[in-house]
Coordinates of C-alpha atoms in Angstrom, one line a residue:
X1 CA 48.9 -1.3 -17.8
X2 CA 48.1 -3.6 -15.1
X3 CA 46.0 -6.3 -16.1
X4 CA 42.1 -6.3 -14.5
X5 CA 40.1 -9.5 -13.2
X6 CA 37.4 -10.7 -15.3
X7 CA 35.3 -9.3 -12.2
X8 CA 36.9 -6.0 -12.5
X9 CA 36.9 -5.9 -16.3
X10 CA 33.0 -6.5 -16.8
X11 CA 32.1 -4.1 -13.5
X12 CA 33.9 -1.6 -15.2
X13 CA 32.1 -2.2 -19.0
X14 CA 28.8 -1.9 -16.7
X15 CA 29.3 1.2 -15.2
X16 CA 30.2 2.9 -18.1
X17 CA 26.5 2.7 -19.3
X18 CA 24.3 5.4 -18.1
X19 CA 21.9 3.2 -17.1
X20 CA 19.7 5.5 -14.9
X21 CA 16.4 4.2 -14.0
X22 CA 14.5 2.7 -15.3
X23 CA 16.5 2.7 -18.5
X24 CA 19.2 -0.3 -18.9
X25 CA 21.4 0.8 -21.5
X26 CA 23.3 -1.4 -23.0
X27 CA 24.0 -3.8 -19.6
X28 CA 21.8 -6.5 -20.3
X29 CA 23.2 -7.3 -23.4
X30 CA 26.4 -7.6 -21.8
X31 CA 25.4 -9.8 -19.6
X32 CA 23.4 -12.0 -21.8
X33 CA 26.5 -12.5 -24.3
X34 CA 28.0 -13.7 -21.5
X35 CA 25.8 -16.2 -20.1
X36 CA 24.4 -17.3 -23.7
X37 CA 28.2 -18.7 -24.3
X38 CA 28.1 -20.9 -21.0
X39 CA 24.7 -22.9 -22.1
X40 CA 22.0 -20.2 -20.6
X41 CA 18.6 -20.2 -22.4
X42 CA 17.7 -16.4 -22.4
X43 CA 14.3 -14.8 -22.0
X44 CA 14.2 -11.0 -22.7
X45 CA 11.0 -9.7 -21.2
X46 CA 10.0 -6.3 -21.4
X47 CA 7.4 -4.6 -19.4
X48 CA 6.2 -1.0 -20.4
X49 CA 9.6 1.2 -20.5
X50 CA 11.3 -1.5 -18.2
X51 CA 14.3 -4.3 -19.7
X52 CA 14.4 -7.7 -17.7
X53 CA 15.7 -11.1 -18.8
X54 CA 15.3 -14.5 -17.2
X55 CA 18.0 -16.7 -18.0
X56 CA 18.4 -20.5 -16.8
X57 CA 21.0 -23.4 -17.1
X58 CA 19.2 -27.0 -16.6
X59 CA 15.8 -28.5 -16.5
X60 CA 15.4 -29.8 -13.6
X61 CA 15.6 -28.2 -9.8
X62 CA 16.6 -27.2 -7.2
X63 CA 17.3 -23.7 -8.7
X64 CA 19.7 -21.3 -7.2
X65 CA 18.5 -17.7 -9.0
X66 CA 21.0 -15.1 -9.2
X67 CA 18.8 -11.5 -9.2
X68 CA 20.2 -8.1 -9.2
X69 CA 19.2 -4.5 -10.9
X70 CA 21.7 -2.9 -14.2
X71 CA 19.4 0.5 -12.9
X72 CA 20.9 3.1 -11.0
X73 CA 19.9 6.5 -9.4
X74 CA 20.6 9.6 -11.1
X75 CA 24.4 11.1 -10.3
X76 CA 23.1 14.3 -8.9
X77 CA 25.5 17.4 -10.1
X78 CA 28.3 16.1 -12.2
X79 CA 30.8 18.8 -10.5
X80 CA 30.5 17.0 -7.1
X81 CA 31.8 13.8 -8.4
X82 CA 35.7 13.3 -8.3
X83 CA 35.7 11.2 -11.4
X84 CA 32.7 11.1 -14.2
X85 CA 30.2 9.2 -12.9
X86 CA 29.7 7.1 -16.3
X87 CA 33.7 7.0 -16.7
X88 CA 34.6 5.0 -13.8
X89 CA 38.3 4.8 -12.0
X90 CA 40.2 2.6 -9.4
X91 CA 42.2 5.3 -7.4
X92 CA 44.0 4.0 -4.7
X93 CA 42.5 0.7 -4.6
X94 CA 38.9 1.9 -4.7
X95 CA 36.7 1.5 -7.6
X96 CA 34.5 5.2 -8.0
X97 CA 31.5 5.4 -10.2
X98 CA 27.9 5.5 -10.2
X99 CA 27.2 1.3 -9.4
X100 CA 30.2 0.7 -8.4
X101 CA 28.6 -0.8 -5.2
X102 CA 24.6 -0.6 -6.0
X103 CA 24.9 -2.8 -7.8
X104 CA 26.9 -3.5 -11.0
X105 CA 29.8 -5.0 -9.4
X106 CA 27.5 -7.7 -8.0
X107 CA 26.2 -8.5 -11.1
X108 CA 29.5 -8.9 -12.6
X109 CA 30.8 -11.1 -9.5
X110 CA 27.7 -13.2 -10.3
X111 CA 28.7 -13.8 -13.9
X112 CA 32.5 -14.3 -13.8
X113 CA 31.4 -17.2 -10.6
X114 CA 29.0 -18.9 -12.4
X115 CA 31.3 -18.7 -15.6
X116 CA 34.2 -20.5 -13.3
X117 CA 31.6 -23.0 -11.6
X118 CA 30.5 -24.0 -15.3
X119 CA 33.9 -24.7 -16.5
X120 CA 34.4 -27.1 -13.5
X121 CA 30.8 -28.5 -13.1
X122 CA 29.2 -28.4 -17.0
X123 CA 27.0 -31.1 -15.3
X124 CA 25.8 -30.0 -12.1
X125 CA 22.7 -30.5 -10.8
X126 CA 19.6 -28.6 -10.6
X127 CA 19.4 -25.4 -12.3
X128 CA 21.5 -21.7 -12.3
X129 CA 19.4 -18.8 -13.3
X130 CA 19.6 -14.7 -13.2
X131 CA 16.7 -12.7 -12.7
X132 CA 17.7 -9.3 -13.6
X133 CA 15.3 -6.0 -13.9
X134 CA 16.2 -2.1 -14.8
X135 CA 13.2 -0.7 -12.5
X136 CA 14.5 -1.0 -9.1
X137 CA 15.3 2.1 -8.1
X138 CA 12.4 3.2 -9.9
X139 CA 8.8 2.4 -9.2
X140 CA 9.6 -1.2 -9.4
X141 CA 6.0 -1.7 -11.4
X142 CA 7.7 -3.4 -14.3
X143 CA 10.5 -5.2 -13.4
X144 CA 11.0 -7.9 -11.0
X145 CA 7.3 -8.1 -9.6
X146 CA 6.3 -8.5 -13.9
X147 CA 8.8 -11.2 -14.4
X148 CA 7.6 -13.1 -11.2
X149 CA 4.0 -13.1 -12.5
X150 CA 4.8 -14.0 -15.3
X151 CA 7.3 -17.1 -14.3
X152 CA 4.3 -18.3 -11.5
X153 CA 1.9 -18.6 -14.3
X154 CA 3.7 -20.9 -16.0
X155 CA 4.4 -22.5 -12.8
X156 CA 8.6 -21.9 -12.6
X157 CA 10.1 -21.5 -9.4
X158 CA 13.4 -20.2 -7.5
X159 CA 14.2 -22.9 -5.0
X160 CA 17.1 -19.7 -3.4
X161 CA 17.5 -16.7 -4.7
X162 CA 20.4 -14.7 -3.8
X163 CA 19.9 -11.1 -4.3
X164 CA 23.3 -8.6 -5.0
X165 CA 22.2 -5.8 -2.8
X166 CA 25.0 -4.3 -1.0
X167 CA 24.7 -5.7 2.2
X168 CA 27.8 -5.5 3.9
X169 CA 28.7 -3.0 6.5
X170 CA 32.2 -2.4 7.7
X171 CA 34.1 -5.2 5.7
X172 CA 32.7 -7.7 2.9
X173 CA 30.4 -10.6 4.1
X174 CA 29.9 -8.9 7.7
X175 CA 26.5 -8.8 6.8
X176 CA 23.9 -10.9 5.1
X177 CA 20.4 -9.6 5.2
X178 CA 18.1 -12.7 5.1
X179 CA 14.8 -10.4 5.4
X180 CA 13.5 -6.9 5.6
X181 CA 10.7 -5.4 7.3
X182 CA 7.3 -4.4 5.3
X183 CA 7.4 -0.8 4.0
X184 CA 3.4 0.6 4.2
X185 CA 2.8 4.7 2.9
X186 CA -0.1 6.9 3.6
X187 CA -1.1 10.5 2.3
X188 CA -3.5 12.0 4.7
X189 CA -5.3 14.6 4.2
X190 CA -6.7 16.8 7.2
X191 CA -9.6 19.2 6.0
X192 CA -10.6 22.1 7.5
X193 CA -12.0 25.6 6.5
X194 CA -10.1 28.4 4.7
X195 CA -10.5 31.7 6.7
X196 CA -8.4 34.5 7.6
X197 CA -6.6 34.6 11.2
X198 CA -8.1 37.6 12.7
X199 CA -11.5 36.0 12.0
X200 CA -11.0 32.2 13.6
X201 CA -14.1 31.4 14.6
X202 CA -15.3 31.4 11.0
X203 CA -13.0 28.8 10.2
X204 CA -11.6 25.8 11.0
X205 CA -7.9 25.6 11.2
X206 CA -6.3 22.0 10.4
X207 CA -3.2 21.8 11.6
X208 CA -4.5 22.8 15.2
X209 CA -6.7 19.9 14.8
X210 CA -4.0 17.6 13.6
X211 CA -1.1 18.2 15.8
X212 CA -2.1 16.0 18.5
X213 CA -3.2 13.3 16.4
X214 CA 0.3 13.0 14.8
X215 CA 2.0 13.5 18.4
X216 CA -0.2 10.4 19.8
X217 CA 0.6 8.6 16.4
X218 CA 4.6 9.1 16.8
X219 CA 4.3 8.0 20.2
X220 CA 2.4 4.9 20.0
X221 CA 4.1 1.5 20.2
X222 CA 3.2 -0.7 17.1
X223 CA 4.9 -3.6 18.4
X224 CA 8.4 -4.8 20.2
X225 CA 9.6 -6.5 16.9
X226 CA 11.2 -10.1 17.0
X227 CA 13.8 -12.3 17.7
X228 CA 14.8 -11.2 13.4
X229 CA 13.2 -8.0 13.3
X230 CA 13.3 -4.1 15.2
X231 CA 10.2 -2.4 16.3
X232 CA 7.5 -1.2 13.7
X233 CA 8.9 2.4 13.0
X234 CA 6.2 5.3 12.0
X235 CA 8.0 8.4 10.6
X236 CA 6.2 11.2 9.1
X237 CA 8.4 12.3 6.0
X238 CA 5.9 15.6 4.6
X239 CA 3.9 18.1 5.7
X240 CA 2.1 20.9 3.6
X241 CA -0.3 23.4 4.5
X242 CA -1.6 27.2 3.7
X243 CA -1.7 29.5 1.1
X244 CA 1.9 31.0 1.7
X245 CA 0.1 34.2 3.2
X246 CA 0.5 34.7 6.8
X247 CA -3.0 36.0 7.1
X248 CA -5.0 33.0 6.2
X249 CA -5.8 29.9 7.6
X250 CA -5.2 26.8 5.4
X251 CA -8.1 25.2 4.4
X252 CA -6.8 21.8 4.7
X253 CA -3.1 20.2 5.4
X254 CA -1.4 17.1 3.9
X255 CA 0.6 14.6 5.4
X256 CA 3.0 11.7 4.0
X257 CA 3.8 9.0 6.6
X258 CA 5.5 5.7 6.6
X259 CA 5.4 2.5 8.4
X260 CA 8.9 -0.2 8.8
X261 CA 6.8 -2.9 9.8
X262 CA 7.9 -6.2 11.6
X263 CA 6.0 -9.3 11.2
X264 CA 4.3 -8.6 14.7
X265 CA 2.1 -6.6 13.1
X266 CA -0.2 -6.7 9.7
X267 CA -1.0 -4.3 7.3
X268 CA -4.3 -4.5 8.0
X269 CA -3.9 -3.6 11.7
X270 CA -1.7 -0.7 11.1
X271 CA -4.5 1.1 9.2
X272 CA -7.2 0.2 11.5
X273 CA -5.1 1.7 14.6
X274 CA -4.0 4.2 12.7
X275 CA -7.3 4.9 11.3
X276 CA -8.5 4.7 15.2
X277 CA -6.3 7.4 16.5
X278 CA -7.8 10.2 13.8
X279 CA -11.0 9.2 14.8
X280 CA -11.0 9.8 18.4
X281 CA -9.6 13.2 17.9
X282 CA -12.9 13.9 15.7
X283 CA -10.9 14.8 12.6
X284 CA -12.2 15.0 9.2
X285 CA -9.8 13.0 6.7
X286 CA -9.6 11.3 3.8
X287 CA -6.6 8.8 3.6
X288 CA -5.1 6.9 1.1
X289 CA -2.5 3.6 1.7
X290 CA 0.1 2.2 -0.8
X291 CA 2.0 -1.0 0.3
X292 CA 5.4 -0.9 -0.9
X293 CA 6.0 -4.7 0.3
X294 CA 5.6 -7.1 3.0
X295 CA 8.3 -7.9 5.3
X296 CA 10.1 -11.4 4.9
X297 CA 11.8 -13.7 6.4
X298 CA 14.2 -16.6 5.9
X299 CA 15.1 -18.0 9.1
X300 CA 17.5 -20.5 8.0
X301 CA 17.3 -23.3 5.2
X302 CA 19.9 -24.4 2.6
X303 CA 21.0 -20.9 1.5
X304 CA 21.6 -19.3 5.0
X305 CA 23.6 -22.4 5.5
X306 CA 25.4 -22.2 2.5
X307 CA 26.1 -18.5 2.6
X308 CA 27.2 -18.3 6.1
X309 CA 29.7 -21.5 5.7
X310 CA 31.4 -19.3 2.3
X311 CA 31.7 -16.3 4.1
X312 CA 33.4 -18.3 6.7
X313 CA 35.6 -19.9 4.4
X314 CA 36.8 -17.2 2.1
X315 CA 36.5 -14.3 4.0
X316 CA 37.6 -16.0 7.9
X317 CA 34.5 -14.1 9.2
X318 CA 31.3 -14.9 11.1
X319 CA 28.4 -13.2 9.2
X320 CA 25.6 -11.6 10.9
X321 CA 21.6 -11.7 9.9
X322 CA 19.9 -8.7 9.2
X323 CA 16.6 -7.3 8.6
X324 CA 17.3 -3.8 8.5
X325 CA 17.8 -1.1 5.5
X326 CA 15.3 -0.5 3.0
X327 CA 13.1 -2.8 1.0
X328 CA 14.2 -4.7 -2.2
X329 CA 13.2 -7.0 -5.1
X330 CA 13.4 -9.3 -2.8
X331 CA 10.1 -8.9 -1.2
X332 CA 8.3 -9.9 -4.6
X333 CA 10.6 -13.3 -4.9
X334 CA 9.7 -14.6 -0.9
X335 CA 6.2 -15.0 -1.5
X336 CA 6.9 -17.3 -4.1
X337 CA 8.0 -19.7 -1.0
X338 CA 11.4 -19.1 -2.0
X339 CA 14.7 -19.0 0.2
X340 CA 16.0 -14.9 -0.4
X341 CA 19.0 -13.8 0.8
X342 CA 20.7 -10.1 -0.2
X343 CA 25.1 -10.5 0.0
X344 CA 26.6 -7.7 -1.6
X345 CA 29.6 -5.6 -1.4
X346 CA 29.8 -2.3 1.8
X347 CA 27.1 0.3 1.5
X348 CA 28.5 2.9 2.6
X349 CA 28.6 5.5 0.1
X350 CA 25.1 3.8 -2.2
X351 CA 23.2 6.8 -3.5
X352 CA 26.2 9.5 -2.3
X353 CA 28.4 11.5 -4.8
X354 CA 31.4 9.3 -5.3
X355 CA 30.0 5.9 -5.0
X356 CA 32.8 3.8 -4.3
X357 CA 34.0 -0.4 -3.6
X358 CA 37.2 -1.7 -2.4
X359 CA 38.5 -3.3 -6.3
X360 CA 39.7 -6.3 -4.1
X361 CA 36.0 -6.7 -2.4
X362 CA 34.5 -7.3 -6.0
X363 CA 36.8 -10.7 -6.4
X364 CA 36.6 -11.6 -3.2
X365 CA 32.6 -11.8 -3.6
X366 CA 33.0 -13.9 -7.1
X367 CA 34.5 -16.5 -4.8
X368 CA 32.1 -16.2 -2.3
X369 CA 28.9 -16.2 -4.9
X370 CA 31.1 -20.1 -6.5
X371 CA 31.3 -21.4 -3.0
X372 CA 27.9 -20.5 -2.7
X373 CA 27.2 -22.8 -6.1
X374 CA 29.5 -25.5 -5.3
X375 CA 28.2 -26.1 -2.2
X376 CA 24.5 -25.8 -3.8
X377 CA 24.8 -27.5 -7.1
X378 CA 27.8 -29.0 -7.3

């Protein structure tokens, strides 16, 4: 039997816990044994139905935070998948299971490079820590946006924090994402009167009344984005309206919309204008706004420098900075003044049936994450 990495070997314990969100498992705990026998001090903090831990090595700063999720999305149907989803395989090079990429192979490259950096620098400077959550791909109430409270109220900070998201695109370290745009949701309600369609004079129907209101809305231009950032995006993403009977007008119509906002424009604005637009086509609404995050941004600093020159070095590429994708935990570590950067494996195939990593992408990233502490704390 060929013999695995220490990478390989602890990506491969990780997957094989169902950890679907927001449950953990039994990942933490591997992770903690690990890092409790290289001198971490190890806070398990749980949050409603939510595991995290904060662990550190040193007193004293700068502090280079390691954060990642052990939570994955569900597998979808079983009969898709190639190999079990919870029983992970390298076929051909290519390691398939649910987390292989998103993101359990990140959090054992993390481990094994800080394990190796110890061993060679048991008195570096500053401090390593891991920030680690099971409610990302969840509602993300209780994981990383708890432990952050609860590490500013005692006044701890993350001078970098290097988030495992897979960031890459077509081969490892092509991409870094050093920021990602705000992510702003509405559910708007368009009332009208019930009636039946022979009869519309006696009612009002809402969907007439809102059709040109959403077409002005996914025309407008929100803003020409940055020098770092695209355009603010609006994208409507649900409809509903009606009774299901073709003979009666709906008495009122819902709408979900989003907002991929640059840091051109605030929050605040994009609800007034939007707010401005229903309003001059004399709708009658009520509205409701969730703010899934604000964007963020780090320019450049220590850890774009630090990142960029391993990259470089190990992988003989030049990386590119990126804004775009989804959100992540990283938008509740930035405004804690923070550096944030996300360097993970490809993402091609996150969230898909047969989630899948190149085997030899998972090592080379443990020696990018060390060259990223030596160059940091050594």
């Amino acid at each position: 039997m060929t013999t695995l990495s220490p990478t390989l070997d602890l990506t491969l314990a990780l997957m094989r816990e169902p950890s679907v969100t927001p449950f953990d498992a039994n990942c933490q705990t591997l992770m903690i044994g690990r890092l409790e026998k290289i001198g971490f001090r190890i806070e398990r903090l749980r949050f409603g139905d939510v595991d995290n831990f904060w662990a550190r090595r040193g007193d004293s700063g700068p502090v280079l935070a390691f954060a990642g999720h052990t939570d994955v999305v569900p597998t979808g149907p079983v009969e898709n998948w190639s190999v079990q989803p919870f029983a992970p395989e390298i076929r051909d090079g290519m390691l398939i299971g649910r987390g292989a990429a998103d993101m359990k192979g990140s959090l054992a490259a993390m481990v094994v490079a800080c394990e190796r950096f110890v061993a060679r620098h048991d008195d570096h400077r500053g401090s390593i820590a891991f920030l680690i959550t099971s409610d990302e791909e969840g509602i993300a109430i209780n994981g990383t946006v708890k432990v952050i409270e609860h590490l500013e109220a005692r006044g701890e900070k993350m001078t970098w924090a290097l988030v495992g998201e897979p960031s890459s695109s077509q081969q490892l370290g092509d991409v870094i994402k050093n920021g990602r745009r705000g992510s702003l949701n509405a559910v708007l309600t368009v009332l009208g009167t019930q009636g039946h369609v022979a009869y519309p004079q006696l009612a009002d129907n809402p969907v007439h009344r809102a059709v040109p209101a959403l077409t002005e809305l996914t025309a407008e231009l929100w803003d020409n984005g940055n020098e770092f950032f695209p355009a603010t995006t609006f994208q409507i993403s649900n409809i509903s309206a009606g009774a299901g009977a073709t003979n009666v007008i709906p008495g009122d119509m819902k709408v979900l919309f989003n907002f991929r906002f640059s840091t051109e424009v605030t929050e605040q604005q994009l609800r007034e204008r939007t707010e401005a637009i229903l309003d001059k086509h004399g709708l009658r609404y009520e509205i409701s706004w969730s703010l899934s995050g604000q964007p963020f941004l780090t320019a450049k600093g220590e850890l774009v420098a630090a990142a960029v020159a391993s990259i470089r070095e190990i992988c003989g590429i030049d990386t590119e900075l990126s804004t775009s994708g989804g959100t992540s935990d990283g938008r509740f570590i930035a405004p804690t003044g923070a550096q944030v950067l996300e360097l993970g494996p490809l993402n091609a195939t996150i969230h898909k049936v047969n989630e899948e990593v190149r085997a030899a992408d998972l090592d080379t990233l443990t020696d990018v994450y060390e060259r990223i502490l030596e160059k940091l704390l050594a």
